[in-house]
mmCIF file of C-alpha atoms in Angstrom:
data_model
loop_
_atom_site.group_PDB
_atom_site.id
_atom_site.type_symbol
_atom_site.label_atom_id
_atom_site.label_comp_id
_atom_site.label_asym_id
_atom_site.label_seq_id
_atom_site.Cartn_x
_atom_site.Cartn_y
_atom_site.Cartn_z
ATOM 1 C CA UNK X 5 -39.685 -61.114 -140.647
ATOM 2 C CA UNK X 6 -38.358 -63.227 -138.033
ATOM 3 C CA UNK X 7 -37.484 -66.584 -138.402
ATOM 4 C CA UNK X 8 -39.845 -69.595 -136.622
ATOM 5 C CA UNK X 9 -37.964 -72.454 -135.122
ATOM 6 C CA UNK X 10 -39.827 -75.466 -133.988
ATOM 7 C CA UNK X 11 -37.274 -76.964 -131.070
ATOM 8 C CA UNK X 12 -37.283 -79.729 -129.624
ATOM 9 C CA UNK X 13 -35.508 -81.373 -126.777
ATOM 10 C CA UNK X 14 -33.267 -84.158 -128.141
ATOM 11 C CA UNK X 15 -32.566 -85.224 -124.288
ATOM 12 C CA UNK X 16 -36.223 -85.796 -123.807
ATOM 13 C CA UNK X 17 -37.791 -86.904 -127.209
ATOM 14 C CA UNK X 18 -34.720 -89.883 -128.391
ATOM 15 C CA UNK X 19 -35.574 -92.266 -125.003
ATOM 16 C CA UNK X 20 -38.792 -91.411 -125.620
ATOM 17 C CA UNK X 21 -38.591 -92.275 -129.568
ATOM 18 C CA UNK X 22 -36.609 -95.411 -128.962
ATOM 19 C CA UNK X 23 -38.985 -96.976 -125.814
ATOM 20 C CA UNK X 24 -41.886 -96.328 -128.382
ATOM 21 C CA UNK X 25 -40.312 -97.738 -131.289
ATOM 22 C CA UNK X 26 -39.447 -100.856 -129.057
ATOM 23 C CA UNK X 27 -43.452 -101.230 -127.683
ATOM 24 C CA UNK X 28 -44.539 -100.701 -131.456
ATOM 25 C CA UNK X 29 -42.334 -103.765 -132.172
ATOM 26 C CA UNK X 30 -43.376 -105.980 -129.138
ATOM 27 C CA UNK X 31 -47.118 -105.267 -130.429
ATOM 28 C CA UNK X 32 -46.356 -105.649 -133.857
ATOM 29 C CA UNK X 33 -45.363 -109.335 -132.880
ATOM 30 C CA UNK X 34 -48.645 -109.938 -131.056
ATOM 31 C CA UNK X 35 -51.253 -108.380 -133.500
ATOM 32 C CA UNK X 36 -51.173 -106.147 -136.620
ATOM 33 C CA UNK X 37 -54.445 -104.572 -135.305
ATOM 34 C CA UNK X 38 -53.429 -103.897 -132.195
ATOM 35 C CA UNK X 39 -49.729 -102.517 -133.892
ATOM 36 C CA UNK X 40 -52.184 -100.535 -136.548
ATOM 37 C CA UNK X 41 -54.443 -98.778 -133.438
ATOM 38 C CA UNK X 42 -51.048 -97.905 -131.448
ATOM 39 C CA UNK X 43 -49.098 -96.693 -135.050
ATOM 40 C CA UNK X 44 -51.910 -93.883 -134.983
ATOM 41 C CA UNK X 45 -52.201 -93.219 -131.340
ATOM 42 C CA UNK X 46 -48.182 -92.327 -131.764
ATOM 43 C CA UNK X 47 -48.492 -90.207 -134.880
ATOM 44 C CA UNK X 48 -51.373 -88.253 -132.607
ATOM 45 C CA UNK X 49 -49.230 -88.516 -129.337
ATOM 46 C CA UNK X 50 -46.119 -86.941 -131.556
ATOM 47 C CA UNK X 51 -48.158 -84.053 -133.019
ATOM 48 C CA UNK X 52 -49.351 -83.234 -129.231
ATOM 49 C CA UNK X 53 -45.639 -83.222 -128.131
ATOM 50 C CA UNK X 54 -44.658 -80.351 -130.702
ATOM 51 C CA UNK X 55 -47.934 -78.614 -129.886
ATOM 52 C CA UNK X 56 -47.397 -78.687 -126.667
ATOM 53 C CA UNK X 57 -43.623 -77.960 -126.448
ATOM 54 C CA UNK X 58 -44.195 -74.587 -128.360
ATOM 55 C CA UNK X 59 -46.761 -73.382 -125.601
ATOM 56 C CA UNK X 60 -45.568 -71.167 -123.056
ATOM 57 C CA UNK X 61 -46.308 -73.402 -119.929
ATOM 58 C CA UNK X 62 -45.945 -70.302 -117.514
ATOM 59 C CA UNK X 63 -49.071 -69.526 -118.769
ATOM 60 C CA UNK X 64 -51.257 -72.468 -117.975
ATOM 61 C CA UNK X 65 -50.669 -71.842 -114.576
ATOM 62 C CA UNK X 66 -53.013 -68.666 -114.454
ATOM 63 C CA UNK X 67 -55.719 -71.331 -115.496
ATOM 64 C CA UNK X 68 -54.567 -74.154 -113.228
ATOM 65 C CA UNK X 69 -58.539 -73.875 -110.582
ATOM 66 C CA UNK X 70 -60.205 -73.927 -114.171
ATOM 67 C CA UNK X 71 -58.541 -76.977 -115.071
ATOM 68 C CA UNK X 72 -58.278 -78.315 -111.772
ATOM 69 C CA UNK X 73 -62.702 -78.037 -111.989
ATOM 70 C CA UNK X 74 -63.112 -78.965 -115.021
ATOM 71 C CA UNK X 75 -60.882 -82.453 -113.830
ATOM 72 C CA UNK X 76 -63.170 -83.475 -111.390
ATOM 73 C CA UNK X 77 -66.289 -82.803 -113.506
ATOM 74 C CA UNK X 78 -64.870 -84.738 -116.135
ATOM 75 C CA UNK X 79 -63.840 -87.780 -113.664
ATOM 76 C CA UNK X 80 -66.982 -87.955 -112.048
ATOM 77 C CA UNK X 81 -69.209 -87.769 -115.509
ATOM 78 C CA UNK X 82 -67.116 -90.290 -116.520
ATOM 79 C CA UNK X 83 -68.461 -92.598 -113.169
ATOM 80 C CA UNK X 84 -72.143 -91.573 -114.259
ATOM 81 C CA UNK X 85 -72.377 -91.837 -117.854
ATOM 82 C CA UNK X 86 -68.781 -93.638 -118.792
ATOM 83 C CA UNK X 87 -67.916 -97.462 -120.930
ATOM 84 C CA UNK X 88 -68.018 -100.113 -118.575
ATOM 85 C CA UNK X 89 -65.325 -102.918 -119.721
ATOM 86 C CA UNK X 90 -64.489 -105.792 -117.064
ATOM 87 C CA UNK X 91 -66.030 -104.060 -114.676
ATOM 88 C CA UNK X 92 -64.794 -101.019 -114.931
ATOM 89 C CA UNK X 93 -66.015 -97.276 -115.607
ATOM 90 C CA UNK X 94 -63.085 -95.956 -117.278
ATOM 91 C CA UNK X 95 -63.882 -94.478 -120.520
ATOM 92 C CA UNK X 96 -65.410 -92.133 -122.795
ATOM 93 C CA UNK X 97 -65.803 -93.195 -126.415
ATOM 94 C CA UNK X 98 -65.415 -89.752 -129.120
ATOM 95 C CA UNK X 99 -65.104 -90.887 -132.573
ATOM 96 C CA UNK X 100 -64.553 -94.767 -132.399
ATOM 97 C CA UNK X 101 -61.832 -93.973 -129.685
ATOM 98 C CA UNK X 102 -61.843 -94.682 -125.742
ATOM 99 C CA UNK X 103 -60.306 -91.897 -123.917
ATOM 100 C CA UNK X 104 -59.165 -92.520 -120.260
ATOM 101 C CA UNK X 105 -59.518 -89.398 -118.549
ATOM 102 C CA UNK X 106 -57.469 -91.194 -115.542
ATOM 103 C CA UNK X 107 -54.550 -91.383 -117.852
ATOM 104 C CA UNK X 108 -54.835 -88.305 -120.214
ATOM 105 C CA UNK X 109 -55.404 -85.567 -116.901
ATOM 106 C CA UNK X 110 -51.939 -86.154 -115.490
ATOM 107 C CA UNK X 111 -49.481 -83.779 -117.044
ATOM 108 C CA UNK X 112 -52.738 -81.412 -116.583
ATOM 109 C CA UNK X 113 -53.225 -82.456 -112.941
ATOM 110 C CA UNK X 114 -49.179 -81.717 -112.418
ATOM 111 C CA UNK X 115 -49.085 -78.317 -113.819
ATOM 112 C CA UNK X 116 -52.515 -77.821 -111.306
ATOM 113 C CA UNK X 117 -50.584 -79.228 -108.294
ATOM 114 C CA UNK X 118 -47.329 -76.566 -109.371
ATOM 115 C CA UNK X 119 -49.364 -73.868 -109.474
ATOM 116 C CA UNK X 120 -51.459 -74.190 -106.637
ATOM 117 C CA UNK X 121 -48.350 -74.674 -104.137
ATOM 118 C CA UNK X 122 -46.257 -71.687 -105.229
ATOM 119 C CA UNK X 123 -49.546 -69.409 -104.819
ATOM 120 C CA UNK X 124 -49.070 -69.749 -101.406
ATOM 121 C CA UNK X 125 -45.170 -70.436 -100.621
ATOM 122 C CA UNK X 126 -45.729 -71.439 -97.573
ATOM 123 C CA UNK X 127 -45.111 -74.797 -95.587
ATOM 124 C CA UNK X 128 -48.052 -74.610 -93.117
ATOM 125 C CA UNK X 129 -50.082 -77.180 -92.404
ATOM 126 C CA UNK X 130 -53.043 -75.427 -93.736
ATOM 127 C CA UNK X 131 -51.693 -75.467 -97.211
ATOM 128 C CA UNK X 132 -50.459 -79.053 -96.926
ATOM 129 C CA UNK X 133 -54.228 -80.052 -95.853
ATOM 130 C CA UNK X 134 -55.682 -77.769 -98.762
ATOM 131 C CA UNK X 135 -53.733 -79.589 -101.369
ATOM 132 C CA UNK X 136 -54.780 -83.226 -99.726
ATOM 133 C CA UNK X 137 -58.217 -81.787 -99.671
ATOM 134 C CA UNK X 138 -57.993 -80.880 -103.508
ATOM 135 C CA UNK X 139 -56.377 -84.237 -104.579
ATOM 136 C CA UNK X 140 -59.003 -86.032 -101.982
ATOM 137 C CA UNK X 141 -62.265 -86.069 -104.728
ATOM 138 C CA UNK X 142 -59.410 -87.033 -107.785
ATOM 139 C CA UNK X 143 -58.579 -89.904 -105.803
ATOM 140 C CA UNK X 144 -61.475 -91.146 -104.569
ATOM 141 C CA UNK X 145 -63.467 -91.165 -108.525
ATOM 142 C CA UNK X 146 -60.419 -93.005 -109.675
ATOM 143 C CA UNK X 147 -60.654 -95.402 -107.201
ATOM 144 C CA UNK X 148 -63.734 -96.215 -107.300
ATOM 145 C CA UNK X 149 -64.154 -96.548 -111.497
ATOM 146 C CA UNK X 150 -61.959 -98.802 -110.067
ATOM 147 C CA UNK X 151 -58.641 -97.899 -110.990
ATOM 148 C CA UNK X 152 -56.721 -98.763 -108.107
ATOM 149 C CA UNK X 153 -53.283 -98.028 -110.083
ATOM 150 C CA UNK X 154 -53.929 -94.632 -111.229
ATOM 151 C CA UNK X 155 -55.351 -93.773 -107.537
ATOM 152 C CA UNK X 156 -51.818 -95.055 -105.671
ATOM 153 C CA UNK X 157 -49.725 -92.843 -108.537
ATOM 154 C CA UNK X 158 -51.582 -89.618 -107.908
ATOM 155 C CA UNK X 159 -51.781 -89.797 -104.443
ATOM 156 C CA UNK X 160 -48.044 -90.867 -104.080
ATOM 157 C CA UNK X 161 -47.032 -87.628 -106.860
ATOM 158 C CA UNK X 162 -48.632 -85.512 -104.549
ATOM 159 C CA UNK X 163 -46.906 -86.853 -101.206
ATOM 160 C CA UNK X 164 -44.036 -87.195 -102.879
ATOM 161 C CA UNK X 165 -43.874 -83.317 -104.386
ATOM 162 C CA UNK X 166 -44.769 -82.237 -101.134
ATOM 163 C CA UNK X 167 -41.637 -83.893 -99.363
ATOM 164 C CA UNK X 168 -39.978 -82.219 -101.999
ATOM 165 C CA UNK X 169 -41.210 -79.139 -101.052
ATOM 166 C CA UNK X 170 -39.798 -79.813 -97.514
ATOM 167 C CA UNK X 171 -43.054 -79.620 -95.504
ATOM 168 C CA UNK X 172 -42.169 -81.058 -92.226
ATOM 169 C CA UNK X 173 -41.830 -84.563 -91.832
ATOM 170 C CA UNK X 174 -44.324 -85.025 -88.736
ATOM 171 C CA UNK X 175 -46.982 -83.919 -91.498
ATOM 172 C CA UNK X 176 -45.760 -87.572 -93.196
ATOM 173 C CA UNK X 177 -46.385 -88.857 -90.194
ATOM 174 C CA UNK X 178 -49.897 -88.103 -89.193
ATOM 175 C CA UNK X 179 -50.572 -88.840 -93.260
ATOM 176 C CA UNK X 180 -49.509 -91.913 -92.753
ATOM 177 C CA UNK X 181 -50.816 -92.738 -89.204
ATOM 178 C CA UNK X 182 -54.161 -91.905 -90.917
ATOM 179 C CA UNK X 183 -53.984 -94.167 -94.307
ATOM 180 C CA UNK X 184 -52.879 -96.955 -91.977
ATOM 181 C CA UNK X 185 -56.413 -95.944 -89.986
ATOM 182 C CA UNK X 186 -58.651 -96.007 -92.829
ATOM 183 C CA UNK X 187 -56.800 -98.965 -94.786
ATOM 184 C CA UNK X 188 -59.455 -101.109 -93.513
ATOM 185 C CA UNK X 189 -62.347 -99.064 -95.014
ATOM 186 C CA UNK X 190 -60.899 -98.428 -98.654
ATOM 187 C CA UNK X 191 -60.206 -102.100 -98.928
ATOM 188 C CA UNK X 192 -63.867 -103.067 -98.336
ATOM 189 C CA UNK X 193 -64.228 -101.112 -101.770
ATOM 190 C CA UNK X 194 -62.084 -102.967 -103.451
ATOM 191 C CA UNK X 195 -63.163 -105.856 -105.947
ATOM 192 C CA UNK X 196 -62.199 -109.061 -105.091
ATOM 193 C CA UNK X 197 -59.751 -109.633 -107.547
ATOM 194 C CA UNK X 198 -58.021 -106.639 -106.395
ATOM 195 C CA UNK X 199 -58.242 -107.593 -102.606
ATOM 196 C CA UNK X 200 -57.095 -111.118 -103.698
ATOM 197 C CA UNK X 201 -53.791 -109.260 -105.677
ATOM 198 C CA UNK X 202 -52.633 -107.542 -102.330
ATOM 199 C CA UNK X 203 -53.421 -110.484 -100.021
ATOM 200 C CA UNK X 204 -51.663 -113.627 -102.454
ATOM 201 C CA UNK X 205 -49.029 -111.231 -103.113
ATOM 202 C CA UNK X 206 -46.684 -112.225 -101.274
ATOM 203 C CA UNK X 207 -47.603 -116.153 -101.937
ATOM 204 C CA UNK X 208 -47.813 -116.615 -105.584
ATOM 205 C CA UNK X 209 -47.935 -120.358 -105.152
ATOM 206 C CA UNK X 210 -51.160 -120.072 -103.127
ATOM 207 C CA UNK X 211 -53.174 -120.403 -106.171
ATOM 208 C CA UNK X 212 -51.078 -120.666 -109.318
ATOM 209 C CA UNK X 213 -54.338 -121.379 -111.644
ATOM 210 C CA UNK X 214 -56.236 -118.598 -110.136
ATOM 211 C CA UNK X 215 -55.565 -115.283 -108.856
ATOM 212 C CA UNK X 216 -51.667 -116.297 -108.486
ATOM 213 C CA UNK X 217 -51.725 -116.565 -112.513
ATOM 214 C CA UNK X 218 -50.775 -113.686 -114.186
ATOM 215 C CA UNK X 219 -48.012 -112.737 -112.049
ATOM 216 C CA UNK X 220 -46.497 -116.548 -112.550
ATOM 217 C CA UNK X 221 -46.720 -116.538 -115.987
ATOM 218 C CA UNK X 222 -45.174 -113.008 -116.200
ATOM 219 C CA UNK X 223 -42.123 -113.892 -114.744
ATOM 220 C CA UNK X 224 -42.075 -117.258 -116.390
ATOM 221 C CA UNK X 225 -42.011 -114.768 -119.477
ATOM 222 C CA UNK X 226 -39.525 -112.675 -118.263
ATOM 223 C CA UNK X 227 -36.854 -115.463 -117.397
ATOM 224 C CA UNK X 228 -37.401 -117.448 -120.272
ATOM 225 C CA UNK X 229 -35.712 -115.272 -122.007
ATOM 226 C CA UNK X 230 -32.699 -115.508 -120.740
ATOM 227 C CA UNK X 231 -29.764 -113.451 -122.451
ATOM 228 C CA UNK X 232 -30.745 -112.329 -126.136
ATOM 229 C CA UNK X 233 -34.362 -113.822 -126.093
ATOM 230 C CA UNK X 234 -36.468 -116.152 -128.535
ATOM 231 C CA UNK X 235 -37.137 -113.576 -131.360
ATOM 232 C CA UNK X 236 -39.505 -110.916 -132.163
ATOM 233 C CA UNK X 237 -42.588 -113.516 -132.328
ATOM 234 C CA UNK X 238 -41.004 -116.291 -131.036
ATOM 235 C CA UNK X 239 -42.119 -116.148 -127.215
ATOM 236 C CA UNK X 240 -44.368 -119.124 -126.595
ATOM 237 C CA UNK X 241 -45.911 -116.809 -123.149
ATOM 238 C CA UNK X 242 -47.115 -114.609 -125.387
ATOM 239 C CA UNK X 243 -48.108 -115.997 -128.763
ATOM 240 C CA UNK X 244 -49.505 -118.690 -127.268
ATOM 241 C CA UNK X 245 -51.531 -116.745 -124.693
ATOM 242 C CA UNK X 246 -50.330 -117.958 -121.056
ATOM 243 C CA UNK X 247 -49.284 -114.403 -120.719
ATOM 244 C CA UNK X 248 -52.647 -112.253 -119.916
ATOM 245 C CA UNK X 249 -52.508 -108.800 -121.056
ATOM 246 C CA UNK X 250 -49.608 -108.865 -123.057
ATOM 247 C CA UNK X 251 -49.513 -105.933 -124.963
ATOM 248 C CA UNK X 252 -50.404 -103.381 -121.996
ATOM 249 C CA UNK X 253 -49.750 -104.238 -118.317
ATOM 250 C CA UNK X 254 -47.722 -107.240 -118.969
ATOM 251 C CA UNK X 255 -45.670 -105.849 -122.275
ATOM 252 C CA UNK X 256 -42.437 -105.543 -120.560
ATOM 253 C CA UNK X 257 -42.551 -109.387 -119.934
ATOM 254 C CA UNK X 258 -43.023 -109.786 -123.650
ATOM 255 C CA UNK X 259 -40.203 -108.327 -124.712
ATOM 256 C CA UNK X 260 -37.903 -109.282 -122.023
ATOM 257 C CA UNK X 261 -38.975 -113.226 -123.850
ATOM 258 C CA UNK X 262 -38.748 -112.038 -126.602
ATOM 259 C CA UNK X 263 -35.463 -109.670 -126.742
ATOM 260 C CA UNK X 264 -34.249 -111.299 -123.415
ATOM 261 C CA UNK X 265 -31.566 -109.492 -121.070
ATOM 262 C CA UNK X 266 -30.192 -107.495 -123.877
ATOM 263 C CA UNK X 267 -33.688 -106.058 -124.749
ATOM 264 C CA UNK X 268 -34.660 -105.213 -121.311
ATOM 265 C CA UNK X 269 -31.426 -103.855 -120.433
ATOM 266 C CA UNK X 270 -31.755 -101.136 -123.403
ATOM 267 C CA UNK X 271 -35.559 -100.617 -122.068
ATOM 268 C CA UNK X 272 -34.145 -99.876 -118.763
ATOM 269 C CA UNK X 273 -31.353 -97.770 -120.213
ATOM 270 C CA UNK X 274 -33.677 -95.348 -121.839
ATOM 271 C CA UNK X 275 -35.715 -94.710 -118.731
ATOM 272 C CA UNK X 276 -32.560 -94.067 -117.087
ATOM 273 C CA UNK X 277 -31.638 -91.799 -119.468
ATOM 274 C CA UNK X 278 -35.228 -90.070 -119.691
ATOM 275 C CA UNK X 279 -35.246 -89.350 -115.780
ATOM 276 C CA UNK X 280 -31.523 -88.050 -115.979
ATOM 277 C CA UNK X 281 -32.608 -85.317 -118.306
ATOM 278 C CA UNK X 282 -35.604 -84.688 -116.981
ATOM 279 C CA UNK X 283 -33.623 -83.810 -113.385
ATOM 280 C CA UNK X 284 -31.089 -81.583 -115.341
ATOM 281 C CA UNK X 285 -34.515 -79.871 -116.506
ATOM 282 C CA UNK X 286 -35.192 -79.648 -112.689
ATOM 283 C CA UNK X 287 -31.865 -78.619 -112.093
ATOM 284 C CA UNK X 288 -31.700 -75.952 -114.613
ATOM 285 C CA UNK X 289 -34.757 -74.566 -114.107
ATOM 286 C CA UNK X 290 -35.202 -70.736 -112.917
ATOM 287 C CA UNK X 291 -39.061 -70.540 -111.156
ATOM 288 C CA UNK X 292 -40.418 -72.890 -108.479
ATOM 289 C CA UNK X 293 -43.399 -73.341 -110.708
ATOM 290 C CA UNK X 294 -41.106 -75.181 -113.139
ATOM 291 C CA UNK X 295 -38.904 -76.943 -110.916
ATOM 292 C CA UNK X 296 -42.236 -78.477 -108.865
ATOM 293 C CA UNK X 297 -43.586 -79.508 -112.108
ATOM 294 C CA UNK X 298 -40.562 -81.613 -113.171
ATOM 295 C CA UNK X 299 -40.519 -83.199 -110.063
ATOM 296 C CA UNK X 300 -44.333 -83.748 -110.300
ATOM 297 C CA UNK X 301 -43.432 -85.750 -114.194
ATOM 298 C CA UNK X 302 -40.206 -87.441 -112.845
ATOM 299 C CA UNK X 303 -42.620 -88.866 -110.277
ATOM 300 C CA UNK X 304 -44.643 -89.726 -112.874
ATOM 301 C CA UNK X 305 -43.147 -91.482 -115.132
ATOM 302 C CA UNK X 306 -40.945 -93.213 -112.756
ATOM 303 C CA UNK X 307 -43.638 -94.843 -110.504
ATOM 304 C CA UNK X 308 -45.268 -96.241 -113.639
ATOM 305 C CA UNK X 309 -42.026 -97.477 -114.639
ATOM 306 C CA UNK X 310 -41.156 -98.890 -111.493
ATOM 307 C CA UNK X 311 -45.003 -100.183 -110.582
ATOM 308 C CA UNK X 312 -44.805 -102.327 -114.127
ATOM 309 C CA UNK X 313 -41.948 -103.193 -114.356
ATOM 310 C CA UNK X 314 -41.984 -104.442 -110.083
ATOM 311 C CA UNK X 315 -45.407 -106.351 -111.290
ATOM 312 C CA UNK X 316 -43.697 -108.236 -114.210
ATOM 313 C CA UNK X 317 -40.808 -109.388 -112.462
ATOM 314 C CA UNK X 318 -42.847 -110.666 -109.090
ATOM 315 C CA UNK X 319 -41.552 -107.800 -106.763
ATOM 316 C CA UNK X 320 -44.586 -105.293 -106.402
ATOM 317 C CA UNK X 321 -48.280 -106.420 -106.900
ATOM 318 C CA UNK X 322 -49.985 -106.243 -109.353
ATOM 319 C CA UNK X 323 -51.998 -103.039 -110.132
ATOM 320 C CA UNK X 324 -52.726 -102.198 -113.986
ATOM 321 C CA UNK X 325 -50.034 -99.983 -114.528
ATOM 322 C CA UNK X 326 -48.731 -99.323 -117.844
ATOM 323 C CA UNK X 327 -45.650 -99.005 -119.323
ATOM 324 C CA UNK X 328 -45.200 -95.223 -120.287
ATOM 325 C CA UNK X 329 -44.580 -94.803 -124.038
ATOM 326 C CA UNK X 330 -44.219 -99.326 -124.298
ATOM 327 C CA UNK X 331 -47.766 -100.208 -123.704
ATOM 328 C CA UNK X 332 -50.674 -100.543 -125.959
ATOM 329 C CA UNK X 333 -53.055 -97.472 -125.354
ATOM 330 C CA UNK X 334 -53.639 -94.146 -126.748
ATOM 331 C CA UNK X 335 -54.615 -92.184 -123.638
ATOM 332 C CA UNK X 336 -51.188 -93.038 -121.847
ATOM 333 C CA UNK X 337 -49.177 -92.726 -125.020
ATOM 334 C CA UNK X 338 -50.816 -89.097 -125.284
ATOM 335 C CA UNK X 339 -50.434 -88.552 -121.943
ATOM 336 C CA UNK X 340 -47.248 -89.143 -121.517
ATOM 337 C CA UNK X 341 -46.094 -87.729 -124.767
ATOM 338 C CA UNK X 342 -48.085 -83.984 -123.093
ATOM 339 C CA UNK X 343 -45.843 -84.146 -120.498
ATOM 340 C CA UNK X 344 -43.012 -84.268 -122.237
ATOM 341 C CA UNK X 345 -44.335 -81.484 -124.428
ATOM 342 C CA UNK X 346 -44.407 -79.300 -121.288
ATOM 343 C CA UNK X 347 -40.992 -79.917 -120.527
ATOM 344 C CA UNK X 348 -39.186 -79.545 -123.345
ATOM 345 C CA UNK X 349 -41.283 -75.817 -123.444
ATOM 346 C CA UNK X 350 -39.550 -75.751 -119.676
ATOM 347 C CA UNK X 351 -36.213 -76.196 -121.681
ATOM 348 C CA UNK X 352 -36.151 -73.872 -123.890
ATOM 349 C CA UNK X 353 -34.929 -71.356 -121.947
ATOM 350 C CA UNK X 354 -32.181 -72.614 -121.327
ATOM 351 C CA UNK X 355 -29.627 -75.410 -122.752
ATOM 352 C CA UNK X 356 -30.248 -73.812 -126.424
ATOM 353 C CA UNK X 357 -27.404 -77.110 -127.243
ATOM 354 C CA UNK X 358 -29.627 -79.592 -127.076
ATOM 355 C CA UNK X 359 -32.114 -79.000 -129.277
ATOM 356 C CA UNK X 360 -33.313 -79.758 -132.563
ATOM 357 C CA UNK X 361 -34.239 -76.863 -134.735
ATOM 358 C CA UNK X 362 -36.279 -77.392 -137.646
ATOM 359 C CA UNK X 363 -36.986 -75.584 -139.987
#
């Protein structure tokens, strides 16, 4: 009988490990609730990585229009029958939990947006309409649960994997000629708060008690903690509540108080690290299918990283992005931790050195 091996892909899973470990620790300092809640979402988000790792991804791709369908049905049930919480439709509850569907479809969504654009290998403009056209309805029921955040990342994944691609660059163009054309209709959806984010943006100081808030006291947070920070429960932003959201959108500005320079240099370090072997999986890779999806989770992971990261600091506006595999949440964690699952399946095949076999 021959021997099982469950491998995993040391490259991928250690940044992961260590980023998670360091947002378990930054919550833990906050709330041993909120630490409980996120210890379990990572036990589940592990157990979905080696499920998902051992699945042979080439195969999803055969049910990519199912799951594509079965996306939108879920996004827009969610807008009809879904939580409401500040506002927002976001979430289903199953069994005490809140899943959000805008989150949890995105390594899902990515293997859809693979599959459809090798069917064709083409770079015509009817293809590069058809996949705008199929990304059009995701977009539109995120943005208006609202989730303004999760609405920019897909939309810039897909523009992004289609450059990739190498469609033509006047495409770009007329994209962009149009967004710039209808930017004055989608921002009549937005809520105020979120109209008020774009338009202070760029003048914190405009109203520093108000809508200016968060993003002052987030980098308040952030250079307060100067080289080796206060101490794991020590930073006054966060214990003592100035800092808003703290253990999601804003938990990089926790533990940059809290571990200072030193802590959010090693945060950095292991994104770094993530995306570097995430490109050697793109690198390495032998089918388009595979090489468009790891572009499709570089993209991923690295616009949430820079979007939160940009927010906490002062340099991009604020948009309720989370820290992948940091933040408090189960439906990112698991996300997140799927889509590494997929790609350490993609590396199997090859790089049999950096694995971890156990047995």
């Amino acid at each position: 009988m021959t021997r099982q091996f469950l491998r995993i892909d040391l490259g991928l899973i250690i940044p992961a490990l260590v980023l998670l470990i360091l947002g378990l620790a930054g919550i833990f300092s906050l709330s041993f609730e909120l630490f409980r809640s996120q210890f379990l979402f990572s036990i589940i988000a592990f157990l979905a990585f080696l499920f998902f790792s051992q699945i042979n991804y080439q195969s999803l791709k055969n049910y990519s229009v199912l799951i594509y369908i079965a996306s939108v049905i879920i996004l827009f049930l969610v807008l009809l029958i879904g939580i409401e919480s500040r506002g927002s439709v976001r979430w289903f509850e199953f069994l005490g939990f809140r899943i959000q569907f805008s989150e949890l479809l995105k390594p899902f969504l990515a293997l859809c947006l693979s599959s459809f654009l090798i069917s064709k290998n083409s770079y015509s403009i009817k293809l590069f309409l058809l996949i705008l056209a199929l990304l059009s309805p995701i977009f539109l029921l995120i943005f208006f649960q609202p989730d303004l955040g999760n609405a920019i990342i897909y939309f810039l994944v897909t523009i992004l994997v289609l450059f990739s691609f190498g469609f033509p660059l006047r495409y770009f163009f007329v994209t962009l000629l149009l967004i710039v054309m209808s930017f004055p209709i989608l921002f009549r959806f937005l809520k105020e708060y979120q109209r008020e984010r774009l338009l202070t943006f760029s003048h914190l100081k405009v109203d520093p008690l108000g809508i200016s808030y968060n993003a002052i006291q987030s980098v308040i947070a952030v250079g307060s903690g100067m080289f080796i920070g206060k101490g794991f429960g020590q930073g006054t932003q966060s214990t003592l509540r100035f800092l808003p959201e703290r253990h999601t959108d804003f938990i990089f500005a926790t533990l940059s108080e809290e571990l200072g320079l030193i802590g959010s240099a090693v945060i950095i370090a292991a994104f770094c690290f993530l995306f570097y072997r995430i490109f050697l999986i793109y690198k390495n890779s032998d089918s388009t299918f595979s090489k468009i999806f790891a572009q499709a989770a570089f993209f991923l992971i690295f616009l949430q990283f820079f979007m939160n990261i940009g927010m906490n600091i002062g340099i991009t506006p604020i948009a309720g992005v989370s820290l992948p595999f940091v933040s408090y949440g189960g439906s990112s964690l698991l996300s997140n931790f799927i889509l590494l699952g997929f790609l350490s399946s993609m590396s199997k095949g090859f790089d049999s050195k950096e694995v971890l076999e156990i047995r």
